[in-house]
Tab-separated table of C-alpha atoms in Angstrom:
chain	number	residue	atom	x	y	z
A	1	MET	CA	-24.217	12.824	-87.428
A	2	SER	CA	-27.962	12.404	-87.412
A	3	ALA	CA	-30.008	10.729	-84.724
A	4	ASP	CA	-30.667	7.702	-86.893
A	5	ASP	CA	-26.967	7.113	-87.350
A	6	GLN	CA	-26.393	7.303	-83.603
A	7	ALA	CA	-29.128	4.759	-82.956
A	8	PHE	CA	-27.629	2.411	-85.537
A	9	LEU	CA	-24.209	2.662	-83.934
A	10	ASP	CA	-25.695	1.850	-80.498
A	11	VAL	CA	-27.300	-1.274	-81.901
A	12	LEU	CA	-24.012	-2.341	-83.444
A	13	SER	CA	-22.137	-1.768	-80.153
A	14	SER	CA	-24.587	-3.979	-78.226
A	15	VAL	CA	-24.279	-6.898	-80.638
A	16	PRO	CA	-21.001	-8.309	-79.137
A	17	ASN	CA	-22.493	-8.264	-75.645
A	18	ASP	CA	-25.594	-10.081	-76.823
A	19	ILE	CA	-23.505	-12.630	-78.625
A	20	LYS	CA	-21.382	-13.229	-75.518
A	21	ARG	CA	-24.451	-13.664	-73.304
A	22	TYR	CA	-26.178	-16.039	-75.740
A	23	SER	CA	-23.047	-18.086	-76.191
A	24	ASN	CA	-22.610	-18.419	-72.401
A	25	ASP	CA	-26.211	-19.533	-72.042
A	26	VAL	CA	-25.754	-22.159	-74.767
A	27	ALA	CA	-22.525	-23.382	-73.184
A	28	ASP	CA	-24.133	-23.679	-69.742
A	29	TYR	CA	-27.064	-25.572	-71.254
A	30	VAL	CA	-24.751	-27.969	-73.018
A	31	ASP	CA	-22.631	-28.453	-69.850
A	32	ARG	CA	-25.664	-29.262	-67.742
A	33	HIS	CA	-26.929	-31.830	-70.190
A	34	LEU	CA	-23.505	-33.357	-70.679
A	35	GLU	CA	-23.026	-33.598	-66.893
A	36	LYS	CA	-26.446	-35.221	-66.569
A	37	VAL	CA	-25.637	-37.713	-69.320
A	38	SER	CA	-22.222	-38.468	-67.816
A	39	ASN	CA	-23.736	-39.016	-64.342
A	40	THR	CA	-26.337	-41.334	-65.871
A	41	LEU	CA	-23.688	-43.312	-67.721
A	42	ARG	CA	-21.451	-43.425	-64.616
A	43	GLU	CA	-24.322	-44.668	-62.471
A	44	ALA	CA	-25.282	-47.282	-65.035
A	45	LEU	CA	-21.712	-48.489	-65.503
A	46	SER	CA	-20.963	-48.529	-61.756
A	47	SER	CA	-23.930	-50.840	-61.182
A	48	SER	CA	-23.165	-53.129	-64.127
A	49	SER	CA	-21.958	-56.539	-63.078
A	50	TRP	CA	-20.251	-57.397	-66.400
A	51	ILE	CA	-17.597	-54.719	-65.866
A	52	PRO	CA	-14.674	-55.714	-63.605
A	53	GLU	CA	-14.725	-54.049	-60.217
A	54	SER	CA	-11.341	-52.446	-60.729
A	55	ALA	CA	-12.597	-50.793	-63.938
A	56	ARG	CA	-15.948	-49.636	-62.639
A	57	PRO	CA	-16.321	-45.872	-62.299
A	58	ARG	CA	-17.316	-44.425	-58.937
A	59	PRO	CA	-21.018	-43.610	-58.557
A	60	PRO	CA	-21.863	-39.917	-58.703
A	61	PRO	CA	-22.274	-38.148	-55.390
A	62	PRO	CA	-25.859	-37.698	-54.135
A	63	PRO	CA	-27.458	-34.353	-54.887
A	64	ARG	CA	-27.063	-31.737	-52.163
A	65	THR	CA	-30.329	-30.705	-50.560
A	66	PHE	CA	-31.069	-27.547	-48.539
A	67	THR	CA	-31.086	-29.415	-45.207
A	68	GLY	CA	-27.774	-31.061	-45.942
A	69	THR	CA	-26.280	-27.722	-46.882
A	70	ILE	CA	-27.277	-26.225	-43.509
A	71	ALA	CA	-25.994	-29.265	-41.590
A	72	SER	CA	-22.639	-29.206	-43.349
A	73	SER	CA	-22.193	-25.504	-42.782
A	74	THR	CA	-22.869	-25.647	-39.024
A	75	THR	CA	-20.892	-22.879	-37.345
A	76	LEU	CA	-19.322	-22.737	-33.885
A	77	THR	CA	-22.222	-20.651	-32.623
A	78	THR	CA	-24.701	-23.344	-33.641
A	79	GLN	CA	-22.654	-26.036	-31.893
A	80	VAL	CA	-22.480	-23.970	-28.713
A	81	HIS	CA	-26.223	-23.407	-28.854
A	82	GLN	CA	-26.866	-27.128	-29.222
A	83	TRP	CA	-24.540	-27.909	-26.280
A	84	ILE	CA	-26.336	-25.357	-24.104
A	85	CYS	CA	-29.707	-26.888	-24.958
A	86	LYS	CA	-28.425	-30.342	-23.973
A	87	ASN	CA	-26.713	-29.239	-20.700
A	88	LYS	CA	-29.024	-26.653	-19.176
A	89	ILE	CA	-28.155	-27.379	-15.521
A	90	LEU	CA	-24.407	-27.250	-16.100
A	91	THR	CA	-24.818	-24.078	-18.134
A	92	THR	CA	-26.746	-22.467	-15.278
A	93	VAL	CA	-24.014	-23.365	-12.789
A	94	ILE	CA	-21.306	-21.954	-15.071
A	95	VAL	CA	-23.234	-18.717	-15.606
A	96	ILE	CA	-23.798	-18.261	-11.864
A	97	ALA	CA	-20.125	-18.960	-11.098
A	98	LEU	CA	-18.880	-16.561	-13.765
A	99	GLY	CA	-21.340	-13.932	-12.587
A	100	GLY	CA	-20.180	-14.287	-8.987
A	101	VAL	CA	-16.507	-14.083	-9.921
A	102	THR	CA	-17.145	-11.045	-12.113
A	103	TYR	CA	-19.097	-9.311	-9.347
A	104	HIS	CA	-16.347	-10.073	-6.822
A	105	VAL	CA	-13.604	-8.728	-9.110
A	106	ILE	CA	-15.534	-5.560	-9.961
A	107	LYS	CA	-16.428	-4.949	-6.318
A	108	ARG	CA	-12.840	-5.487	-5.237
A	109	LYS	CA	-11.478	-3.069	-7.820
A	110	SER	CA	-14.060	-0.426	-6.942
A	111	ASN	CA	-13.298	-0.998	-3.260
A	112	TYR	CA	-9.616	-0.308	-3.889
A	113	ARG	CA	-10.363	2.843	-5.882
A	114	LYS	CA	-12.732	4.189	-3.241
A	115	LYS	CA	-11.498	7.374	-1.610
A	116	ARG	CA	-11.131	6.952	2.148
A	117	ARG	CA	-10.376	10.082	4.142
A	118	ALA	CA	-11.182	11.242	7.651
A	119	LYS	CA	-13.254	14.376	8.121
A	120	ARG	CA	-11.389	17.617	8.603
A	121	ALA	CA	-12.258	21.128	9.684
A	122	SER	CA	-12.780	23.910	7.149
A	123	ASN	CA	-9.202	25.097	7.752
A	124	GLY	CA	-7.773	21.596	7.208
A	125	ALA	CA	-7.315	20.682	10.880
A	126	ARG	CA	-7.736	17.078	11.940
A	127	LEU	CA	-10.890	16.419	13.933
A	128	GLU	CA	-11.157	12.658	14.523
A	129	VAL	CA	-9.196	10.597	17.041
A	130	VAL	CA	-8.559	6.837	16.971
A	131	VAL	CA	-6.980	4.871	19.828
A	132	VAL	CA	-5.001	1.764	18.846
A	133	ALA	CA	-4.370	-0.694	21.685
A	134	GLY	CA	-1.653	-3.027	20.509
A	135	SER	CA	2.051	-3.650	20.762
A	136	PRO	CA	3.966	-0.964	18.788
A	137	SER	CA	6.451	-3.615	17.694
A	138	GLU	CA	3.781	-5.720	15.949
A	139	ALA	CA	3.572	-5.354	12.164
A	140	VAL	CA	-0.239	-5.192	12.138
A	141	THR	CA	-0.320	-2.474	14.804
A	142	ARG	CA	2.221	-0.343	12.946
A	143	SER	CA	0.463	-0.786	9.632
A	144	VAL	CA	-2.956	0.178	11.019
A	145	ALA	CA	-1.587	3.182	12.920
A	146	LEU	CA	0.383	4.534	9.958
A	147	ASP	CA	-2.512	4.046	7.557
A	148	LEU	CA	-5.042	5.784	9.807
A	149	GLU	CA	-2.644	8.686	10.286
A	150	ARG	CA	-2.162	8.953	6.539
A	151	ARG	CA	-5.948	9.090	6.018
A	152	GLY	CA	-6.344	12.072	8.351
A	153	PHE	CA	-6.900	10.651	11.857
A	154	ILE	CA	-5.051	11.577	15.025
A	155	VAL	CA	-3.805	8.197	16.277
A	156	TYR	CA	-3.019	7.433	19.904
A	157	VAL	CA	-1.193	4.168	20.577
A	158	VAL	CA	-1.719	2.695	24.036
A	159	CYS	CA	1.621	2.086	25.766
A	160	ASN	CA	2.180	0.173	28.989
A	161	THR	CA	5.962	0.649	29.290
A	162	ILE	CA	8.570	3.271	28.510
A	163	GLU	CA	10.008	1.019	25.791
A	164	GLU	CA	6.710	1.003	23.933
A	165	GLU	CA	6.477	4.789	24.201
A	166	VAL	CA	9.943	5.101	22.654
A	167	LEU	CA	8.883	2.841	19.774
A	168	VAL	CA	5.879	5.076	19.045
A	169	GLN	CA	8.013	8.203	19.129
A	170	ASN	CA	10.506	6.593	16.754
A	171	GLU	CA	7.834	6.589	14.041
A	172	SER	CA	8.469	10.363	13.801
A	173	ARG	CA	4.874	11.155	12.885
A	174	PRO	CA	3.360	14.249	14.532
A	175	ASP	CA	-0.146	12.744	14.586
A	176	ILE	CA	0.865	9.327	15.985
A	177	LYS	CA	1.169	9.865	19.716
A	178	PRO	CA	1.723	7.555	22.712
A	179	LEU	CA	-1.012	7.216	25.328
A	180	MET	CA	0.464	5.897	28.581
A	181	ILE	CA	-2.004	3.701	30.496
A	182	ASP	CA	-0.873	1.441	33.320
A	183	ILE	CA	-3.630	-1.158	33.141
A	184	VAL	CA	-2.153	-3.040	36.116
A	185	ASP	CA	-2.888	-0.091	38.429
A	186	PRO	CA	-6.625	0.765	38.187
A	187	SER	CA	-6.241	4.210	39.772
A	188	SER	CA	-3.410	5.155	37.404
A	189	ALA	CA	-5.373	3.886	34.409
A	190	ARG	CA	-8.434	5.891	35.500
A	191	ALA	CA	-6.309	9.020	35.828
A	192	SER	CA	-4.902	8.509	32.314
A	193	ILE	CA	-8.416	8.153	30.880
A	194	ASP	CA	-9.520	11.327	32.719
A	195	ARG	CA	-6.616	13.266	31.193
A	196	PHE	CA	-7.497	11.919	27.759
A	197	THR	CA	-11.148	12.926	28.264
A	198	ALA	CA	-10.081	16.438	29.290
A	199	HIS	CA	-7.938	16.610	26.167
A	200	LEU	CA	-10.974	15.781	24.026
A	201	GLN	CA	-13.061	18.461	25.767
A	202	THR	CA	-10.411	21.153	25.358
A	203	PRO	CA	-10.753	23.334	22.227
A	204	HIS	CA	-7.852	23.221	19.792
A	205	ALA	CA	-6.599	25.444	17.007
A	206	ALA	CA	-4.686	24.296	13.953
A	207	PHE	CA	-2.537	27.421	14.053
A	208	GLN	CA	-2.513	30.741	15.833
A	209	GLY	CA	-5.591	32.742	15.023
A	210	ALA	CA	-7.449	29.802	13.474
A	211	LYS	CA	-10.982	28.861	14.398
A	212	LEU	CA	-11.195	26.637	17.457
A	213	HIS	CA	-12.514	23.093	17.184
A	214	HIS	CA	-12.963	20.012	19.357
A	215	LEU	CA	-11.673	16.520	18.743
A	216	THR	CA	-14.028	13.593	18.184
A	217	PHE	CA	-13.271	10.105	19.490
A	218	ARG	CA	-14.153	7.769	16.600
A	219	SER	CA	-12.878	4.309	17.470
A	220	LEU	CA	-10.996	2.023	19.848
A	221	VAL	CA	-8.992	-0.601	17.946
A	222	LEU	CA	-7.872	-3.613	19.989
A	223	ILE	CA	-5.039	-5.604	18.396
A	224	PRO	CA	-3.803	-8.456	20.622
A	225	SER	CA	-0.469	-9.971	19.695
A	226	SER	CA	-0.689	-12.631	16.991
A	227	THR	CA	2.501	-14.533	17.854
A	228	TYR	CA	2.035	-17.768	19.788
A	229	PRO	CA	4.295	-20.722	20.551
A	230	SER	CA	3.613	-24.060	18.881
A	231	LEU	CA	4.008	-26.826	21.426
A	232	PRO	CA	2.143	-29.924	22.533
A	233	ILE	CA	0.097	-29.474	25.680
A	234	ALA	CA	2.349	-31.902	27.531
A	235	ALA	CA	5.371	-29.647	26.870
A	236	LEU	CA	3.760	-26.288	27.726
A	237	PRO	CA	5.333	-24.762	30.840
A	238	ALA	CA	2.943	-23.235	33.340
A	239	SER	CA	4.829	-19.916	33.187
A	240	THR	CA	4.312	-19.723	29.417
A	241	ILE	CA	0.595	-20.354	29.760
A	242	SER	CA	0.341	-17.662	32.433
A	243	ASP	CA	2.260	-15.119	30.338
A	244	LEU	CA	0.126	-15.816	27.266
A	245	LEU	CA	-3.115	-15.423	29.177
A	246	ASN	CA	-1.917	-12.156	30.709
A	247	THR	CA	-0.574	-10.534	27.545
A	248	ARG	CA	-3.007	-11.896	24.915
A	249	LEU	CA	-6.288	-12.178	26.824
A	250	LEU	CA	-6.149	-10.214	30.063
A	251	THR	CA	-4.492	-7.109	28.588
A	252	PRO	CA	-7.217	-6.464	25.943
A	253	ILE	CA	-9.937	-7.011	28.555
A	254	LEU	CA	-8.352	-4.558	31.029
A	255	THR	CA	-7.766	-2.001	28.271
A	256	LEU	CA	-11.392	-2.299	27.231
A	257	GLN	CA	-12.511	-1.882	30.840
A	258	SER	CA	-10.470	1.314	31.100
A	259	PHE	CA	-12.142	2.873	28.051
A	260	LEU	CA	-15.720	1.683	28.619
A	261	PRO	CA	-16.665	4.590	30.964
A	262	LEU	CA	-15.500	7.064	28.342
A	263	LEU	CA	-17.301	5.264	25.536
A	264	GLN	CA	-20.554	5.281	27.489
A	265	ILE	CA	-20.629	9.074	28.028
A	266	LEU	CA	-19.795	10.003	24.450
A	267	PRO	CA	-20.538	12.335	22.707
A	268	LEU	CA	-18.899	14.748	25.110
A	269	THR	CA	-20.208	18.153	26.089
A	270	HIS	CA	-17.859	21.091	25.621
A	271	PRO	CA	-18.271	23.605	28.455
A	272	HIS	CA	-15.371	25.770	27.339
A	273	LEU	CA	-16.940	27.235	24.216
A	274	HIS	CA	-20.678	27.077	23.604
A	275	ALA	CA	-20.469	29.070	20.419
A	276	ILE	CA	-18.363	26.503	18.630
A	277	SER	CA	-20.359	24.546	16.107
A	278	THR	CA	-20.165	20.844	16.753
A	279	PRO	CA	-19.460	18.772	13.640
A	280	PRO	CA	-22.012	16.117	12.699
A	281	ALA	CA	-19.524	13.330	13.436
A	282	ALA	CA	-19.417	14.343	17.101
A	283	SER	CA	-22.858	12.884	17.696
A	284	VAL	CA	-21.783	9.444	16.437
A	285	LYS	CA	-20.910	6.774	18.971
A	286	PRO	CA	-17.330	5.475	18.615
A	287	ALA	CA	-16.837	1.966	17.295
A	288	ILE	CA	-14.902	-0.836	18.989
A	289	LEU	CA	-12.773	-3.001	16.702
A	290	LEU	CA	-11.198	-6.305	17.742
A	291	LEU	CA	-8.607	-7.831	15.396
A	292	THR	CA	-7.735	-11.494	15.962
A	293	PRO	CA	-6.238	-14.300	13.826
A	294	SER	CA	-8.864	-16.785	12.724
A	295	ILE	CA	-7.171	-19.651	10.860
A	296	ILE	CA	-5.866	-21.584	13.867
A	297	SER	CA	-8.992	-20.989	15.948
A	298	SER	CA	-11.132	-22.218	13.042
A	299	LEU	CA	-9.173	-25.436	12.464
A	300	SER	CA	-8.032	-26.114	16.061
A	301	PRO	CA	-5.052	-28.169	14.854
A	302	ALA	CA	-2.648	-30.105	17.041
A	303	PHE	CA	0.154	-28.279	18.879
A	304	HIS	CA	-1.605	-24.883	18.737
A	305	ALA	CA	-3.518	-24.982	22.005
A	306	PRO	CA	-2.558	-21.456	23.240
A	307	GLU	CA	-3.576	-19.703	20.029
A	308	ALA	CA	-6.781	-21.682	19.569
A	309	LEU	CA	-7.758	-21.208	23.225
A	310	ILE	CA	-7.077	-17.472	23.457
A	311	ASN	CA	-8.575	-16.547	20.089
A	312	SER	CA	-11.691	-18.578	20.828
A	313	ALA	CA	-11.987	-16.726	24.130
A	314	LEU	CA	-11.591	-13.380	22.336
A	315	THR	CA	-14.285	-14.401	19.856
A	316	SER	CA	-16.638	-15.137	22.733
A	317	LEU	CA	-15.633	-11.811	24.292
A	318	SER	CA	-16.650	-9.928	21.141
A	319	THR	CA	-19.995	-11.733	21.063
A	320	VAL	CA	-20.772	-10.916	24.695
A	321	LEU	CA	-19.537	-7.344	24.263
A	322	THR	CA	-21.820	-6.870	21.266
A	323	ALA	CA	-24.805	-8.033	23.307
A	324	GLU	CA	-23.926	-5.667	26.169
A	325	LEU	CA	-23.207	-2.552	24.102
A	326	SER	CA	-25.899	-2.846	21.430
A	327	PRO	CA	-28.493	-1.128	23.700
A	328	LEU	CA	-26.024	1.773	24.024
A	329	ASN	CA	-25.667	2.044	20.202
A	330	ILE	CA	-21.949	1.304	20.421
A	331	PRO	CA	-21.023	-0.917	17.446
A	332	VAL	CA	-18.565	-3.770	18.008
A	333	THR	CA	-16.790	-5.165	14.928
A	334	HIS	CA	-14.764	-8.356	15.108
A	335	LEU	CA	-12.234	-8.551	12.261
A	336	GLN	CA	-11.138	-12.159	11.832
A	337	LEU	CA	-7.794	-12.038	10.075
A	338	GLY	CA	-6.227	-14.434	7.621
A	339	THR	CA	-2.644	-14.385	6.372
A	340	PHE	CA	-1.040	-11.058	5.442
A	341	ASP	CA	2.225	-10.099	3.819
A	342	THR	CA	4.137	-8.242	6.549
A	343	SER	CA	7.520	-8.254	4.815
A	344	ALA	CA	7.416	-4.442	4.502
A	345	PHE	CA	7.499	-4.105	8.307
A	346	THR	CA	9.704	-7.117	9.057
A	347	PRO	CA	12.219	-7.183	6.171
A	348	HIS	CA	14.972	-8.967	8.118
A	349	SER	CA	12.826	-11.584	9.802
A	350	ARG	CA	13.755	-15.178	9.158
A	351	ASN	CA	11.459	-18.141	9.093
A	352	THR	CA	12.202	-20.280	12.143
A	353	SER	CA	9.673	-23.008	11.324
A	354	THR	CA	12.132	-25.181	9.431
A	355	PRO	CA	12.289	-28.945	10.058
A	356	SER	CA	15.755	-28.678	11.613
A	357	SER	CA	14.691	-25.927	14.030
A	358	GLN	CA	11.574	-27.835	15.007
A	359	ARG	CA	13.612	-31.000	15.639
A	360	ALA	CA	15.940	-28.955	17.815
A	361	GLU	CA	12.909	-27.747	19.754
A	362	THR	CA	11.852	-31.311	20.470
A	363	LEU	CA	15.221	-32.026	22.123
A	364	LYS	CA	14.142	-29.831	25.045
A	365	TRP	CA	11.183	-32.086	25.837
A	366	GLU	CA	11.056	-35.104	28.057
A	367	ASP	CA	11.728	-38.466	26.475
A	368	SER	CA	8.151	-39.696	26.667
A	369	THR	CA	6.777	-36.437	25.225
A	370	ARG	CA	9.325	-36.437	22.406
A	371	LEU	CA	8.581	-40.049	21.498
A	372	SER	CA	4.839	-39.418	21.381
A	373	TYR	CA	4.662	-36.050	19.632
A	374	SER	CA	7.937	-35.180	17.871
A	375	LYS	CA	7.146	-36.770	14.497
A	376	ASN	CA	3.728	-35.144	14.111
A	377	PHE	CA	5.025	-31.887	15.598
A	378	VAL	CA	7.739	-31.523	12.954
A	379	ALA	CA	5.348	-32.502	10.139
A	380	THR	CA	2.648	-30.079	11.255
A	381	THR	CA	4.587	-26.980	12.262
A	382	SER	CA	7.551	-26.983	9.856
A	383	THR	CA	7.642	-24.856	6.716
A	384	HIS	CA	6.852	-27.673	4.310
A	385	GLY	CA	3.893	-28.680	6.465
A	386	SER	CA	0.462	-27.105	6.609
A	387	ARG	CA	1.587	-23.495	6.671
A	388	SER	CA	3.336	-23.597	3.331
A	389	GLY	CA	0.012	-23.660	1.504
A	390	LEU	CA	-0.994	-20.254	2.810
A	391	GLY	CA	1.341	-18.486	0.428
A	392	LYS	CA	2.794	-15.044	0.876
A	393	GLY	CA	-0.423	-13.524	2.149
A	394	THR	CA	-2.780	-10.688	1.307
A	395	PRO	CA	-1.330	-7.151	1.129
A	396	LEU	CA	-1.856	-5.138	4.303
A	397	ARG	CA	-3.738	-2.550	2.253
A	398	GLU	CA	-6.796	-4.797	2.324
A	399	LEU	CA	-6.670	-4.940	6.124
A	400	ASN	CA	-6.272	-1.170	6.369
A	401	ASN	CA	-9.272	-0.628	4.095
A	402	ALA	CA	-11.373	-3.010	6.203
A	403	VAL	CA	-10.398	-1.184	9.405
A	404	PHE	CA	-11.314	2.209	7.935
A	405	ASP	CA	-14.647	0.927	6.617
A	406	ALA	CA	-15.509	-0.587	10.001
A	407	ILE	CA	-14.735	2.716	11.726
A	408	VAL	CA	-16.751	4.850	9.317
A	409	ARG	CA	-19.773	2.593	8.785
A	410	GLY	CA	-20.257	1.732	12.451
A	411	ARG	CA	-22.473	-1.289	11.767
A	412	GLY	CA	-20.684	-3.891	13.855
A	413	GLY	CA	-20.654	-7.626	13.213
A	414	VAL	CA	-18.014	-10.070	12.035
A	415	VAL	CA	-15.775	-9.254	9.062
A	416	ARG	CA	-13.368	-11.794	7.574
A	417	VAL	CA	-10.390	-10.297	5.786
A	418	GLY	CA	-7.128	-11.759	4.540
A	419	MET	CA	-6.038	-14.863	2.692
A	420	GLY	CA	-7.563	-18.044	4.079
A	421	SER	CA	-9.903	-16.399	6.586
A	422	GLY	CA	-13.148	-17.354	4.865
A	423	LEU	CA	-11.874	-20.627	3.376
A	424	TYR	CA	-10.467	-22.056	6.600
A	425	GLY	CA	-13.535	-20.864	8.478
A	426	PHE	CA	-15.645	-22.971	6.123
A	427	VAL	CA	-13.251	-25.926	6.416
A	428	GLY	CA	-13.240	-25.796	10.191
A	429	ARG	CA	-17.030	-25.614	10.299
A	430	TRP	CA	-17.925	-28.380	7.847
A	431	VAL	CA	-14.907	-30.645	7.225
A	432	PRO	CA	-14.319	-33.463	9.763
A	433	SER	CA	-11.501	-32.720	12.186
A	434	GLY	CA	-9.832	-36.075	11.455
A	435	LEU	CA	-9.550	-35.222	7.772
A	436	VAL	CA	-8.143	-31.783	8.616
A	437	ALA	CA	-5.513	-33.344	10.885
A	438	TRP	CA	-4.556	-35.871	8.187
A	439	MET	CA	-4.175	-33.095	5.597
A	440	MET	CA	-1.879	-31.220	7.985
A	441	GLY	CA	0.393	-34.242	8.325
A	442	VAL	CA	-0.750	-35.857	11.569
A	443	ARG	CA	-0.287	-39.631	11.487
A	444	GLY	CA	-0.675	-42.422	13.990
A	445	VAL	CA	2.262	-43.145	16.300
A	446	GLU	CA	2.898	-46.833	16.854
A	447	GLY	CA	4.714	-48.182	19.883
A	448	ALA	CA	4.703	-44.966	21.914
A	449	ALA	CA	2.051	-46.092	24.364
A	450	GLU	CA	3.531	-49.561	24.810
A	451	GLY	CA	7.125	-48.423	24.999
A	452	GLU	CA	6.690	-45.573	27.463
A	453	PHE	CA	3.304	-45.802	29.115
A	454	GLY	CA	2.443	-49.490	28.930
A	455	ARG	CA	3.986	-50.442	32.235
A	456	GLY	CA	4.061	-49.147	35.778
A	457	LEU	CA	5.141	-45.518	35.553
A	458	ILE	CA	3.245	-44.466	38.673
A	459	MET	CA	5.015	-45.775	41.728
A	460	ALA	CA	5.421	-44.510	45.238
A	461	ARG	CA	7.290	-45.752	48.250
A	462	PRO	CA	6.213	-45.233	51.798
A	463	GLY	CA	7.872	-42.221	53.325
A	464	SER	CA	9.088	-40.855	49.978
A	465	SER	CA	7.419	-38.261	47.790
A	466	GLU	CA	9.523	-39.027	44.717
A	467	GLY	CA	10.411	-42.551	43.678
A	468	SER	CA	13.784	-43.434	42.210
A	469	GLU	CA	14.189	-44.308	38.566
A	470	SER	CA	14.355	-48.015	39.384
A	471	ASP	CA	11.138	-47.774	41.408
A	472	ARG	CA	9.313	-46.308	38.406
A	473	GLY	CA	10.934	-48.465	35.743
A	474	PRO	CA	9.193	-51.146	33.746
A	475	GLU	CA	10.997	-53.898	35.676
A	476	SER	CA	9.993	-52.662	39.128
A	477	PRO	CA	8.959	-55.586	41.335
A	478	ALA	CA	5.902	-53.771	42.548
A	479	SER	CA	4.716	-53.297	39.017
A	480	ARG	CA	4.674	-57.018	38.368
A	481	MET	CA	2.187	-58.623	40.724
A	482	PRO	CA	0.459	-61.937	40.056
A	483	VAL	CA	-3.227	-61.814	40.699
A	484	SER	CA	-4.205	-65.018	42.376
A	485	GLY	CA	-7.589	-66.533	42.124
A	486	LEU	CA	-8.538	-64.741	38.906
A	487	GLY	CA	-7.147	-67.216	36.443
A	488	VAL	CA	-5.045	-64.647	34.634
A	489	GLY	CA	-1.621	-65.885	35.706
A	490	ASP	CA	1.086	-63.193	35.433
A	491	SER	CA	-1.200	-60.295	34.655
A	492	GLU	CA	0.317	-56.873	35.333
A	493	TYR	CA	-1.194	-53.793	36.876
A	494	ILE	CA	0.011	-50.369	37.993
A	495	SER	CA	0.586	-50.259	41.701
A	496	ILE	CA	-0.470	-47.039	43.387
A	497	TYR	CA	0.041	-48.249	46.964
A	498	GLY	CA	3.601	-48.235	48.145
A	499	GLY	CA	3.018	-50.656	50.990
A	500	ARG	CA	1.281	-53.377	48.982
A	501	GLU	CA	4.018	-55.927	49.322
A	502	ASP	CA	4.478	-55.220	52.989
A	503	GLU	CA	0.766	-55.590	53.600
A	504	ASN	CA	0.833	-58.997	51.924
A	505	GLU	CA	3.657	-59.981	54.200
A	506	GLY	CA	1.785	-58.880	57.291
A	507	ASP	CA	3.427	-55.473	57.967
A	508	HIS	CA	0.314	-53.342	58.156
A	509	GLY	CA	1.853	-50.526	60.129
A	510	ASP	CA	3.692	-48.889	57.236
A	511	GLY	CA	0.650	-48.134	55.034
A	512	ILE	CA	-0.152	-44.684	53.671
């Protein structure tokens, strides 16, 4: 086949395509004109008044412009952008809040993943010592001691009795050891501290033939007991107040006094071996940590006077101690605790703050005290009262991490840790106390003052230190005395002079 024949065949093969394209163009042209004519007729007929309204065709839709097309196809992104432009202040607040929450979550996760270990010698021996002064039966004390031992510290738990020493030994941990200090006897306490100082100055070896090393005192952790009775002030026995002040306030102060001479002379010199290289941590001053509950002391609610009083005193103690020890470069850290989940250390404990148990507690009070305080006491201290909103509590791991960080950083200051610590601190600082009491269930008591205290309860008879029940009753004759000459008729007053009636009758010899 020649080239001319091939060209002719190509022309013939392109003819159907050309015909199809031309026919489509003609059809589109006809459709456009027909649509234009039909729209014109529809518009003309729809506006004609001679055609019935039911038979009129609908007018054609208006032509779509470019602006209308964009407006109709507005996407979600465009709507969000328009809302942001209209609400700039609210958008800024939302962005700041989301940024803060994101930063807090990321920081908390990184804080959990952070590796926390005490320094060790090259042969793996433990070098750093921490003293924990707290009751070995307390859940917080046990948790802190076990966690510090797990991280590589040698932990000494201060014990005042043989029973506490047995509790420490029952932990069965070779690096959790009891440290007997009789804080009641100053000479015995001083001797115990001297033996502990000599132990720090003595070189140690991890195993036979290993390189000798010295121990470094890193921190003193004070953990006063966090259990307090909930009672109105009128029902607090004097013996209970004395015991609480001795065990919760005086014991930490005496323990601190026992260790202050040692803390002031640190770092220690080691006269036994001069050739031993001293680790860098030995030149660091040990830190003092004070762990106290903060929720009750922040709110100061009713029926929690012992806890609020003692924890406020401990807070002032930490402030004064910081001012005294800052020139000596001894950091003091006050950890204000919230609510923690201690079920791992107290699995069989039962909640005794039920309404029935609290009502049973009020039966031990005097009648006047029970009438005045029992209703608000049950509402405030029972389980369904204010404490139920605290929840289960923060895991103790967060407390243990805060304790380790305070020991290692050595910066001092106040650290809030645990559920509710920061929130209730803010509430106690800025929210009115009356509103806080109302939210905790405290309500006004009507009739208590009139029924029990409105009449003469203070009566005395000459020659008697204690009046009988009839002498102090509301119908006592001495409590009802008309005041003549004042125009008040049968006004009543509380008589505090036993011989008033006798004096009016002329017997002046029996006065007080």
